Amino acid sequence: MFVETVHPTSLQKPAKIGYLPLNSEKNQAGKHVLCEKPMATTVEECQRMMAEAESAKRKLMIAYRLHYEPMNLQVMQWCRDEKFGPVRSIASSNCQDVKAPNIRLSRDLGGGPLGDIGIYSLNATRYITGEEPIRATAIADAPNDDPRFAEVPANIGFTLEFPSGTIASCTCSFNGPEKRDFEVHCRDGVIAMDPAFSYRGLRLFTENTETRTQHKLAAINQFAAEMDHFALCIKNDTEPRTPGQEGLLDMRAMVAINRSVELGRTVEIAVQ
Amino acid sequence: MFVETVHPTSLQKPAKIGYLPLNSEKNQAGKHVLCEKPMATTVEECQRMMAEAESAKRKLMIAYRLHYEPMNLQVMQWCRDEKFGPVRSIASSNCQDVKAPNIRLSRDLGGGPLGDIGIYSLNATRYITGEEPIRATAIADAPNDDPRFAEVPANIGFTLEFPSGTIASCTCSFNGPEKRDFEVHCRDGVIAMDPAFSYRGLRLFTENTETRTQHKLAAINQFAAEMDHFALCIKNDTEPRTPGQEGLLDMRAMVAINRSVELGRTVEIAVQ
């Protein structure tokens, strides 16, 4: 459903990822904003966007489409209910092969595999655990012999620890095959999606020692579901399920992951 | 085939993991030795065992049974041939639930998930890439409310970088469900085993964007294959495919992973 009378529209996000003016002066059309992820490139930019949207009394929603997708929602619910016991560890990969030229390969434009695709694994670890990571460590690699990776890494492996003790190990790659999956190691069984993050063809499995079961839920148009939600938030004046804060929390973890790569050490993530 | 006339026998490995005397004085029976993994608890112990076996002119083989298993061998061969292009990243998990009391939960006896099950993922990253890792970073967690983990961690997530730029992200858990898998992200496709490390029921898959294919190879008795190889090495006086050096190289990486946990930083692994 798209509520035509409400006119929820998104400002065109500039090719460069970064701060998007949402104050009433710059956002002259006074639009509500549906912003792609990553929301910006620093935590401060995220905070400024959130403050401006609030002061202009406009909605700010970050386009985390998997928060509106039935199988990922089912995983969130199972983990919240501890249907298979508490979550112990998570493994997730998001890989693709990026052809040059591409804004994703530009450091100045906010490119690189972490913000573009690793963010899916990161966001999944957060919605699977329902927690915020407290520590991050990571290693990145940029091959010398591939001009695509003069400015951004090709591969990043990152590990996150959550307050409950859950450890998540993730890999993202800009020179790999298409692979977008996660597996959740719960005490009493495994929940897996493969693919987990694609636009279509998602598959949901649960496993125990004896059996692997595929759970077939009706596929939906993820973008329509996302925009329907945004439209309803505007119509009913309610907070989006993926507000600016969701983008900010991913950004905070990504800053820690990047700092870990840069400093060669485990980085603590301050609890807000 | 077991060559009875050769009498290849293994010394009973003590419950405590550590140095096993292979010099002719202590190894009074003068046995050839098939030693379980992890080979010991320090690189120095591994070196001492290798030197003693050499000086006593006895075979020393480390029991890496998957080096004798057809599907894992197929993966090694495909990766060596770059059948799906070069390896970009690897994700691997090895999880199980360990019941107390168990020597695996004792620090003094050399327990913990890394040496017991994480070593399978580690060894896989080495036989998949055919390289030795150059850097390691890791995070470990031991839940306060579970007495099983008073001495050893429950979960370790570790990331390794290889000279070619391959990044491997692995997780191992002593309080999780049974899950023993890897996926290899090659440039042109994915090679996956799930399970990869079990005694039986192994499954091998390859994937590209369109298709996922299961490759059914005849299952074997992994222990028989391993011991047949050991027997032939003794009979023919040849070097085992998994000699002491194989155990030492895993040990070197595990020492780096443990140091990364301890120091909270990425640890360089010296090339030998």
Coordinates of C-alpha atoms in Angstrom, one line a residue:
Chain A
M1 CA 0.0 0.0 0.0
F2 CA 1.3 3.4 -0.9
V3 CA -0.6 6.4 0.7
E4 CA -0.7 8.8 -2.2
T5 CA -2.2 11.6 -0.2
V6 CA 0.7 11.7 2.2
H7 CA 3.5 12.3 -0.3
P8 CA 6.3 10.6 1.5
T9 CA 9.3 11.2 -0.7
S10 CA 13.0 10.8 -0.3
L11 CA 15.5 13.5 -1.1
Q12 CA 17.9 12.3 -3.8
K13 CA 20.9 11.1 -1.8
P14 CA 24.1 12.5 -3.3
A15 CA 26.5 10.0 -4.8
K16 CA 28.9 10.8 -2.1
I17 CA 27.8 9.2 1.2
G18 CA 27.7 11.7 4.0
Y19 CA 25.7 14.3 5.8
L20 CA 22.3 15.0 4.2
P21 CA 20.8 18.4 5.2
L22 CA 17.4 17.8 6.8
N23 CA 16.8 21.2 8.5
S24 CA 14.0 23.2 7.1
E25 CA 16.2 25.7 5.5
K26 CA 18.2 23.3 3.3
N27 CA 15.4 20.8 2.9
Q28 CA 13.3 23.5 1.4
A29 CA 10.7 21.2 0.1
G30 CA 10.1 20.1 3.8
K31 CA 10.2 16.5 2.8
H32 CA 10.1 13.5 5.1
V33 CA 13.3 11.5 4.3
L34 CA 13.9 7.9 3.6
C35 CA 17.7 7.6 3.6
E36 CA 19.8 4.7 2.1
K37 CA 22.3 3.0 4.3
P38 CA 25.0 3.6 5.3
M39 CA 23.3 6.7 6.7
A40 CA 26.5 8.9 6.6
T41 CA 30.2 8.4 7.2
T42 CA 30.5 9.5 10.8
V43 CA 28.5 9.2 14.0
E44 CA 28.4 13.1 14.2
E45 CA 26.8 13.3 10.7
C46 CA 24.2 10.8 11.9
Q47 CA 23.5 12.8 15.0
R48 CA 23.2 16.1 13.1
M49 CA 20.7 14.5 10.6
M50 CA 18.6 13.1 13.4
A51 CA 18.6 16.5 15.3
E52 CA 17.7 18.4 12.1
A53 CA 14.9 16.0 11.2
E54 CA 13.5 16.3 14.8
S55 CA 13.7 20.1 14.8
A56 CA 12.0 20.3 11.4
K57 CA 9.3 17.9 12.6
R58 CA 10.0 15.6 9.6
K59 CA 10.3 11.8 9.6
L60 CA 13.8 10.3 9.1
M61 CA 13.8 6.6 8.2
I62 CA 16.9 4.6 7.2
A63 CA 16.2 2.1 4.4
Y64 CA 17.0 -1.2 6.2
R65 CA 14.7 -3.2 4.0
L66 CA 15.3 -6.5 5.8
H67 CA 13.5 -5.2 8.9
Y68 CA 10.4 -5.4 6.7
E69 CA 11.1 -8.8 5.1
P70 CA 9.2 -11.8 6.6
M71 CA 12.1 -14.3 6.9
N72 CA 14.5 -11.9 8.5
L73 CA 11.6 -10.9 10.8
Q74 CA 11.0 -14.5 11.6
V75 CA 14.6 -14.9 12.6
M76 CA 14.4 -11.8 14.9
Q77 CA 11.3 -13.2 16.5
W78 CA 12.8 -16.7 17.1
C79 CA 15.9 -15.2 18.6
R80 CA 13.9 -12.8 20.8
D81 CA 11.8 -15.8 22.0
E82 CA 14.9 -18.0 22.4
K83 CA 13.1 -20.6 20.4
F84 CA 16.4 -22.6 20.0
G85 CA 17.9 -21.3 23.2
P86 CA 20.2 -18.3 23.5
V87 CA 22.4 -17.2 20.6
R88 CA 26.0 -18.2 21.1
S89 CA 27.8 -17.2 17.9
I90 CA 27.0 -15.9 14.4
A91 CA 28.8 -16.3 11.1
S92 CA 27.9 -14.1 8.2
S93 CA 29.3 -13.3 4.8
N94 CA 28.4 -10.7 2.2
C95 CA 30.5 -10.8 -1.0
Q96 CA 30.2 -9.6 -4.5
D97 CA 32.4 -8.6 -7.4
V98 CA 32.4 -4.9 -8.0
K99 CA 33.2 -3.7 -11.5
A100 CA 35.2 -0.5 -12.0
P101 CA 34.4 2.4 -12.4
N102 CA 32.1 2.5 -9.4
I103 CA 31.5 5.0 -6.7
R104 CA 31.8 2.0 -4.3
L105 CA 35.6 2.0 -5.0
S106 CA 36.1 5.7 -4.1
R107 CA 37.4 6.6 -0.6
D108 CA 36.3 10.2 -1.0
L109 CA 32.7 9.1 -1.9
G110 CA 32.5 6.9 1.2
G111 CA 33.0 3.6 -0.6
G112 CA 34.4 0.3 0.5
P113 CA 32.9 -3.1 1.3
L114 CA 32.1 -2.5 4.9
G115 CA 29.6 0.4 4.5
D116 CA 28.1 -1.1 1.3
I117 CA 27.7 -4.8 2.1
G118 CA 29.4 -5.6 5.4
I119 CA 26.7 -3.4 6.9
Y120 CA 24.2 -6.1 6.1
S121 CA 26.1 -8.7 8.2
L122 CA 26.7 -6.1 10.9
N123 CA 23.0 -5.1 11.0
A124 CA 22.0 -8.7 11.1
T125 CA 24.2 -9.4 14.1
R126 CA 22.4 -6.6 15.9
Y127 CA 18.9 -7.6 15.0
I128 CA 19.7 -11.3 15.7
T129 CA 21.1 -10.6 19.1
G130 CA 18.9 -7.6 19.9
E131 CA 22.1 -6.2 21.4
E132 CA 24.7 -3.6 20.6
P133 CA 28.3 -4.8 20.1
I134 CA 30.8 -3.9 22.8
R135 CA 34.1 -4.7 21.1
A136 CA 35.3 -5.1 17.5
T137 CA 38.4 -6.4 15.9
A138 CA 39.1 -6.6 12.2
I139 CA 41.6 -7.2 9.4
A140 CA 41.3 -5.7 5.9
D141 CA 43.2 -6.4 2.7
A142 CA 43.6 -4.6 -0.5
P143 CA 45.5 -6.5 -3.2
N144 CA 48.4 -4.5 -4.7
D145 CA 47.8 -5.9 -8.2
D146 CA 44.2 -4.8 -8.6
P147 CA 43.7 -1.2 -9.4
R148 CA 40.1 -1.3 -8.2
F149 CA 41.5 -1.4 -4.6
A150 CA 43.8 1.6 -4.7
E151 CA 41.5 3.5 -2.3
V152 CA 39.3 1.0 -0.5
P153 CA 40.0 -2.6 0.8
A154 CA 38.8 -5.6 -1.1
N155 CA 38.2 -7.8 1.9
I156 CA 37.4 -7.2 5.5
G157 CA 37.0 -9.8 8.2
F158 CA 35.5 -8.5 11.4
T159 CA 34.6 -10.0 14.8
L160 CA 32.2 -8.5 17.2
E161 CA 31.4 -9.3 20.9
F162 CA 28.0 -8.6 22.4
P163 CA 27.1 -8.1 26.1
S164 CA 25.5 -11.6 26.4
G165 CA 28.8 -13.1 25.2
T166 CA 27.7 -13.8 21.6
I167 CA 30.6 -13.6 19.2
A168 CA 29.9 -12.8 15.6
S169 CA 32.5 -13.4 12.8
C170 CA 31.8 -11.7 9.5
T171 CA 33.5 -11.3 6.2
C172 CA 32.7 -8.9 3.4
S173 CA 34.3 -8.8 0.0
F174 CA 34.3 -6.6 -3.2
N175 CA 36.2 -9.1 -5.3
G176 CA 34.4 -12.3 -4.4
P177 CA 31.5 -14.3 -5.7
E178 CA 27.9 -13.4 -4.9
K179 CA 27.3 -14.8 -1.4
R180 CA 25.1 -13.2 1.2
D181 CA 24.3 -15.4 4.2
F182 CA 24.3 -15.8 7.9
E183 CA 24.1 -18.7 10.3
V184 CA 23.0 -18.3 13.9
H185 CA 24.4 -20.8 16.4
C186 CA 21.9 -21.1 19.1
R187 CA 22.3 -23.4 22.1
D188 CA 19.8 -25.9 20.8
G189 CA 20.1 -25.5 17.0
V190 CA 21.1 -23.4 14.0
I191 CA 19.1 -20.8 12.2
A192 CA 20.4 -20.0 8.7
M193 CA 19.5 -17.8 5.8
D194 CA 21.2 -18.4 2.5
P195 CA 20.7 -16.0 0.7
A196 CA 19.9 -13.7 3.6
F197 CA 20.3 -10.2 2.1
S198 CA 19.3 -10.5 -1.6
Y199 CA 16.3 -8.7 -3.1
R200 CA 14.6 -12.0 -3.8
G201 CA 15.0 -15.7 -3.5
L202 CA 15.7 -15.6 0.2
R203 CA 15.8 -19.0 2.0
L204 CA 15.3 -19.7 5.7
F205 CA 16.5 -22.9 7.4
T206 CA 16.6 -24.4 10.8
E207 CA 18.8 -27.3 11.8
N208 CA 19.5 -29.6 14.6
T209 CA 21.7 -32.7 14.7
E210 CA 19.2 -34.8 12.9
T211 CA 17.3 -32.5 10.5
R212 CA 17.6 -29.4 8.3
T213 CA 14.2 -27.8 7.6
Q214 CA 13.5 -25.1 5.0
H215 CA 10.8 -22.7 6.1
K216 CA 9.0 -21.4 3.1
L217 CA 7.4 -18.0 3.8
A218 CA 5.7 -16.0 1.0
A219 CA 8.1 -13.7 -0.7
I220 CA 7.3 -10.0 -0.8
N221 CA 8.5 -6.9 -2.6
Q222 CA 10.9 -5.7 0.0
F223 CA 11.0 -2.1 -1.3
A224 CA 7.2 -1.9 -1.3
A225 CA 7.0 -3.2 2.3
E226 CA 9.6 -0.7 3.4
M227 CA 7.8 2.2 1.7
D228 CA 4.4 1.2 2.9
H229 CA 5.8 1.3 6.5
F230 CA 7.3 4.8 5.8
A231 CA 4.0 6.0 4.4
L232 CA 2.1 4.8 7.4
C233 CA 4.5 6.4 9.8
I234 CA 3.9 9.7 8.1
K235 CA 0.2 9.2 7.9
N236 CA -0.1 8.1 11.6
D237 CA 2.7 10.3 12.9
T238 CA 4.6 7.3 14.4
E239 CA 8.3 6.6 14.6
P240 CA 9.7 4.4 11.8
R241 CA 10.9 0.9 12.9
T242 CA 14.3 1.8 11.4
P243 CA 14.8 5.4 12.5
G244 CA 18.0 7.5 12.4
Q245 CA 19.2 5.8 15.5
E246 CA 19.4 2.5 13.7
G247 CA 21.7 4.0 11.2
L248 CA 23.7 5.7 13.9
L249 CA 24.3 2.4 15.8
D250 CA 25.6 0.7 12.7
M251 CA 27.8 3.7 12.0
R252 CA 29.2 3.5 15.6
A253 CA 30.2 -0.1 15.1
M254 CA 31.6 0.5 11.6
V255 CA 33.8 3.3 13.0
A256 CA 35.1 0.8 15.6
I257 CA 35.7 -1.8 12.9
N258 CA 37.6 0.7 10.7
R259 CA 39.6 1.9 13.7
S260 CA 40.5 -1.7 14.5
V261 CA 41.9 -2.1 11.0
E262 CA 43.8 1.1 11.2
L263 CA 45.2 0.6 14.7
G264 CA 45.7 -3.1 14.6
R265 CA 44.0 -3.7 17.9
T266 CA 40.6 -4.6 19.4
V267 CA 38.5 -1.5 19.8
E268 CA 36.0 -1.0 22.6
I269 CA 32.6 0.4 21.6
A270 CA 31.2 2.8 24.2
V271 CA 27.7 2.0 25.3
Q272 CA 25.4 4.9 24.7
Chain B
M1 CA 44.5 -51.9 4.4
F2 CA 46.4 -52.3 7.6
V3 CA 49.9 -53.7 7.2
E4 CA 50.1 -56.1 10.1
T5 CA 53.7 -56.9 9.6
V6 CA 54.7 -53.3 10.0
H7 CA 53.2 -52.8 13.5
P8 CA 52.6 -49.0 13.2
T9 CA 51.2 -48.1 16.6
S10 CA 50.5 -45.0 18.4
L11 CA 51.6 -44.2 21.9
Q12 CA 48.7 -43.5 24.2
K13 CA 48.5 -39.7 24.3
P14 CA 48.2 -38.5 27.9
A15 CA 44.9 -36.8 28.8
K16 CA 47.0 -33.6 29.2
I17 CA 47.9 -32.2 25.9
G18 CA 51.6 -31.4 25.7
Y19 CA 55.0 -32.7 24.9
L20 CA 55.1 -36.4 24.1
P21 CA 58.5 -38.0 24.5
L22 CA 59.6 -39.6 21.2
N23 CA 63.3 -40.0 21.9
S24 CA 64.4 -43.6 22.0
E25 CA 65.1 -43.5 25.8
K26 CA 61.6 -42.5 26.8
N27 CA 59.8 -44.2 23.9
Q28 CA 61.3 -47.4 25.0
A29 CA 59.1 -49.5 22.7
G30 CA 60.7 -47.5 19.8
K31 CA 57.3 -47.0 18.3
H32 CA 56.4 -44.9 15.3
V33 CA 53.9 -42.3 16.5
L34 CA 50.5 -41.2 15.2
C35 CA 49.7 -38.2 17.4
E36 CA 46.3 -36.5 17.9
K37 CA 45.8 -32.8 17.2
P38 CA 46.6 -30.4 18.7
M39 CA 50.1 -31.8 18.6
A40 CA 51.1 -30.1 21.8
T41 CA 50.6 -26.7 23.5
T42 CA 53.6 -24.7 22.4
V43 CA 55.7 -24.4 19.2
E44 CA 58.7 -25.5 21.2
E45 CA 57.1 -28.7 22.3
C46 CA 56.2 -29.4 18.6
Q47 CA 59.8 -28.8 17.6
R48 CA 61.2 -31.0 20.3
M49 CA 58.9 -33.9 19.3
M50 CA 59.9 -33.5 15.7
A51 CA 63.6 -33.5 16.5
E52 CA 63.3 -36.5 18.8
A53 CA 61.4 -38.5 16.2
E54 CA 64.0 -37.6 13.6
S55 CA 66.9 -38.6 15.8
A56 CA 65.2 -41.8 16.8
K57 CA 64.5 -42.5 13.1
R58 CA 60.8 -43.0 13.9
K59 CA 57.8 -41.7 11.9
L60 CA 55.8 -38.9 13.5
M61 CA 52.4 -38.3 11.9
I62 CA 49.7 -35.9 13.2
A63 CA 46.2 -37.3 12.9
Y64 CA 44.6 -34.7 10.5
R65 CA 42.1 -37.2 9.2
L66 CA 40.5 -34.7 6.8
H67 CA 43.7 -34.7 4.7
Y68 CA 42.8 -38.3 3.9
E69 CA 39.0 -37.7 3.2
P70 CA 37.9 -37.5 -0.4
M71 CA 35.7 -34.4 -0.3
N72 CA 38.2 -32.2 1.7
L73 CA 40.8 -33.5 -0.7
Q74 CA 38.6 -32.4 -3.7
V75 CA 38.3 -28.9 -2.2
M76 CA 42.1 -28.7 -1.8
Q77 CA 42.6 -29.8 -5.4
W78 CA 40.0 -27.3 -6.8
C79 CA 41.6 -24.5 -4.8
R80 CA 45.1 -25.5 -6.0
D81 CA 43.8 -25.6 -9.6
E82 CA 41.9 -22.3 -9.1
K83 CA 38.9 -24.1 -10.6
F84 CA 36.6 -21.3 -9.5
G85 CA 39.4 -18.6 -9.6
P86 CA 41.5 -17.5 -6.7
V87 CA 40.3 -17.8 -3.1
R88 CA 39.2 -14.4 -1.7
S89 CA 37.7 -15.2 1.7
I90 CA 36.7 -18.1 3.9
A91 CA 34.1 -18.4 6.6
S92 CA 34.2 -21.4 8.9
S93 CA 32.5 -22.5 12.1
N94 CA 33.0 -25.4 14.4
C95 CA 30.6 -25.5 17.3
Q96 CA 29.5 -28.1 19.8
D97 CA 28.1 -28.3 23.3
V98 CA 30.6 -29.8 25.8
K99 CA 29.2 -31.4 28.9
A100 CA 31.1 -31.1 32.2
P101 CA 33.2 -32.8 33.6
N102 CA 35.5 -32.9 30.6
I103 CA 39.2 -32.5 30.1
R104 CA 38.3 -30.1 27.3
L105 CA 37.2 -27.6 30.0
S106 CA 40.5 -27.7 31.9
R107 CA 43.2 -25.0 31.2
D108 CA 45.9 -27.2 32.8
L109 CA 45.1 -30.1 30.5
G110 CA 45.4 -27.9 27.4
G111 CA 41.6 -27.6 26.9
G112 CA 39.5 -24.9 25.2
P113 CA 37.6 -24.6 22.0
L114 CA 40.4 -23.4 19.8
G115 CA 42.8 -26.3 20.2
D116 CA 40.0 -28.9 20.2
I117 CA 37.6 -27.7 17.4
G118 CA 38.7 -24.3 16.2
I119 CA 41.8 -26.1 14.9
Y120 CA 39.6 -27.8 12.2
S121 CA 38.7 -24.4 10.8
L122 CA 42.2 -23.1 11.1
N123 CA 43.7 -26.2 9.4
A124 CA 41.0 -25.9 6.7
T125 CA 42.0 -22.3 6.0
R126 CA 45.5 -23.5 5.5
Y127 CA 44.7 -26.5 3.3
I128 CA 42.2 -24.4 1.3
T129 CA 44.7 -21.5 0.6
G130 CA 47.8 -23.6 0.6
E131 CA 49.4 -20.7 2.5
E132 CA 50.4 -19.9 6.0
P133 CA 48.6 -17.1 7.8
I134 CA 50.6 -13.9 8.3
R135 CA 48.3 -12.1 10.8
A136 CA 45.7 -13.1 13.4
T137 CA 43.1 -11.2 15.4
A138 CA 40.6 -12.7 17.8
I139 CA 38.0 -12.1 20.5
A140 CA 37.1 -14.7 23.1
D141 CA 34.3 -14.9 25.6
A142 CA 33.7 -16.9 28.7
P143 CA 30.2 -16.4 30.3
N144 CA 30.4 -15.6 34.0
D145 CA 27.3 -17.6 34.8
D146 CA 28.4 -21.0 33.4
P147 CA 30.8 -22.9 35.6
R148 CA 32.0 -24.9 32.6
F149 CA 33.9 -21.9 31.4
A150 CA 35.8 -21.0 34.6
E151 CA 39.1 -21.9 32.9
V152 CA 38.6 -21.8 29.2
P153 CA 36.6 -19.6 26.9
A154 CA 33.3 -20.7 25.5
N155 CA 33.5 -18.9 22.2
I156 CA 36.4 -17.6 20.1
G157 CA 36.0 -15.6 16.9
F158 CA 39.3 -15.3 14.9
T159 CA 40.3 -13.7 11.7
L160 CA 43.4 -14.7 9.7
E161 CA 45.1 -12.9 6.8
F162 CA 47.1 -14.9 4.2
P163 CA 49.9 -13.6 1.9
S164 CA 47.7 -13.7 -1.2
G165 CA 45.2 -11.4 0.6
T166 CA 42.7 -14.1 1.5
I167 CA 40.8 -13.3 4.7
A168 CA 39.4 -16.1 6.8
S169 CA 36.8 -15.4 9.6
C170 CA 36.2 -18.4 11.9
T171 CA 34.1 -19.1 15.0
C172 CA 34.4 -21.9 17.4
S173 CA 32.2 -22.6 20.4
F174 CA 31.9 -25.1 23.3
N175 CA 28.4 -24.0 24.2
G176 CA 26.7 -24.0 20.8
P177 CA 24.8 -26.4 18.6
E178 CA 26.7 -29.0 16.5
K179 CA 27.8 -27.1 13.4
R180 CA 31.0 -27.8 11.5
D181 CA 31.2 -26.1 8.1
F182 CA 33.2 -23.9 5.8
E183 CA 32.5 -21.9 2.7
V184 CA 35.2 -20.7 0.4
H185 CA 34.5 -17.5 -1.5
C186 CA 36.4 -17.9 -4.8
R187 CA 36.4 -15.2 -7.4
D188 CA 34.0 -17.1 -9.7
G189 CA 32.0 -19.2 -7.2
V190 CA 31.6 -20.7 -3.8
I191 CA 32.8 -24.1 -2.5
A192 CA 31.1 -25.2 0.6
M193 CA 31.1 -28.2 2.9
D194 CA 28.4 -28.6 5.5
P195 CA 29.2 -30.6 7.5
A196 CA 32.9 -30.3 6.7
F197 CA 34.6 -31.9 9.7
S198 CA 32.3 -34.6 11.0
Y199 CA 33.2 -38.3 11.1
R200 CA 30.5 -39.1 8.6
G201 CA 27.7 -37.5 6.5
L202 CA 30.0 -34.9 4.9
R203 CA 28.4 -32.9 2.1
L204 CA 30.2 -30.9 -0.6
F205 CA 28.6 -28.2 -2.7
T206 CA 29.6 -25.7 -5.3
E207 CA 27.6 -22.6 -6.1
N208 CA 27.4 -19.8 -8.6
T209 CA 24.8 -17.1 -9.0
E210 CA 22.4 -19.5 -10.7
T211 CA 22.9 -23.0 -9.3
R212 CA 24.0 -24.9 -6.2
T213 CA 25.3 -28.4 -6.9
Q214 CA 25.9 -31.2 -4.4
H215 CA 28.9 -33.3 -5.3
K216 CA 28.4 -36.8 -4.0
L217 CA 31.7 -38.7 -3.5
A218 CA 31.8 -42.1 -1.9
A219 CA 32.1 -41.8 1.9
I220 CA 35.0 -43.6 3.5
N221 CA 36.1 -44.6 7.0
Q222 CA 38.3 -41.6 7.7
F223 CA 40.3 -43.3 10.4
A224 CA 41.0 -46.3 8.3
A225 CA 42.3 -44.1 5.4
E226 CA 44.5 -42.2 7.9
M227 CA 45.9 -45.3 9.4
D228 CA 46.5 -47.0 6.0
H229 CA 48.5 -44.0 5.0
F230 CA 50.5 -44.2 8.2
A231 CA 51.2 -47.9 7.7
L232 CA 52.3 -47.3 4.1
C233 CA 54.7 -44.5 5.2
I234 CA 56.3 -46.9 7.7
K235 CA 56.4 -49.8 5.2
N236 CA 57.9 -47.6 2.4
D237 CA 59.9 -45.3 4.6
T238 CA 58.2 -42.2 3.2
E239 CA 57.1 -39.0 5.0
P240 CA 53.5 -38.8 6.1
R241 CA 51.3 -36.3 4.3
T242 CA 50.6 -34.7 7.7
P243 CA 54.0 -34.8 9.5
G244 CA 55.0 -33.0 12.7
Q245 CA 55.4 -29.8 10.7
E246 CA 51.7 -29.7 9.9
G247 CA 50.9 -29.7 13.7
L248 CA 53.6 -27.1 14.3
L249 CA 52.2 -24.7 11.8
D250 CA 48.7 -24.9 13.3
M251 CA 50.3 -24.5 16.7
R252 CA 52.1 -21.3 15.6
A253 CA 48.8 -19.8 14.3
M254 CA 47.0 -20.9 17.5
V255 CA 49.6 -19.2 19.7
A256 CA 49.1 -16.0 17.7
I257 CA 45.3 -16.3 18.1
N258 CA 45.6 -16.8 21.8
R259 CA 48.1 -13.9 22.1
S260 CA 45.6 -11.7 20.1
V261 CA 42.9 -12.5 22.7
E262 CA 45.3 -11.8 25.5
L263 CA 46.8 -8.6 24.2
G264 CA 43.7 -7.2 22.5
R265 CA 45.6 -6.6 19.3
T266 CA 46.4 -8.0 15.9
V267 CA 49.4 -10.3 16.1
E268 CA 51.8 -10.8 13.2
I269 CA 52.8 -14.4 12.5
A270 CA 56.5 -14.7 11.6
V271 CA 57.1 -16.5 8.4
Q272 CA 59.4 -19.5 8.9

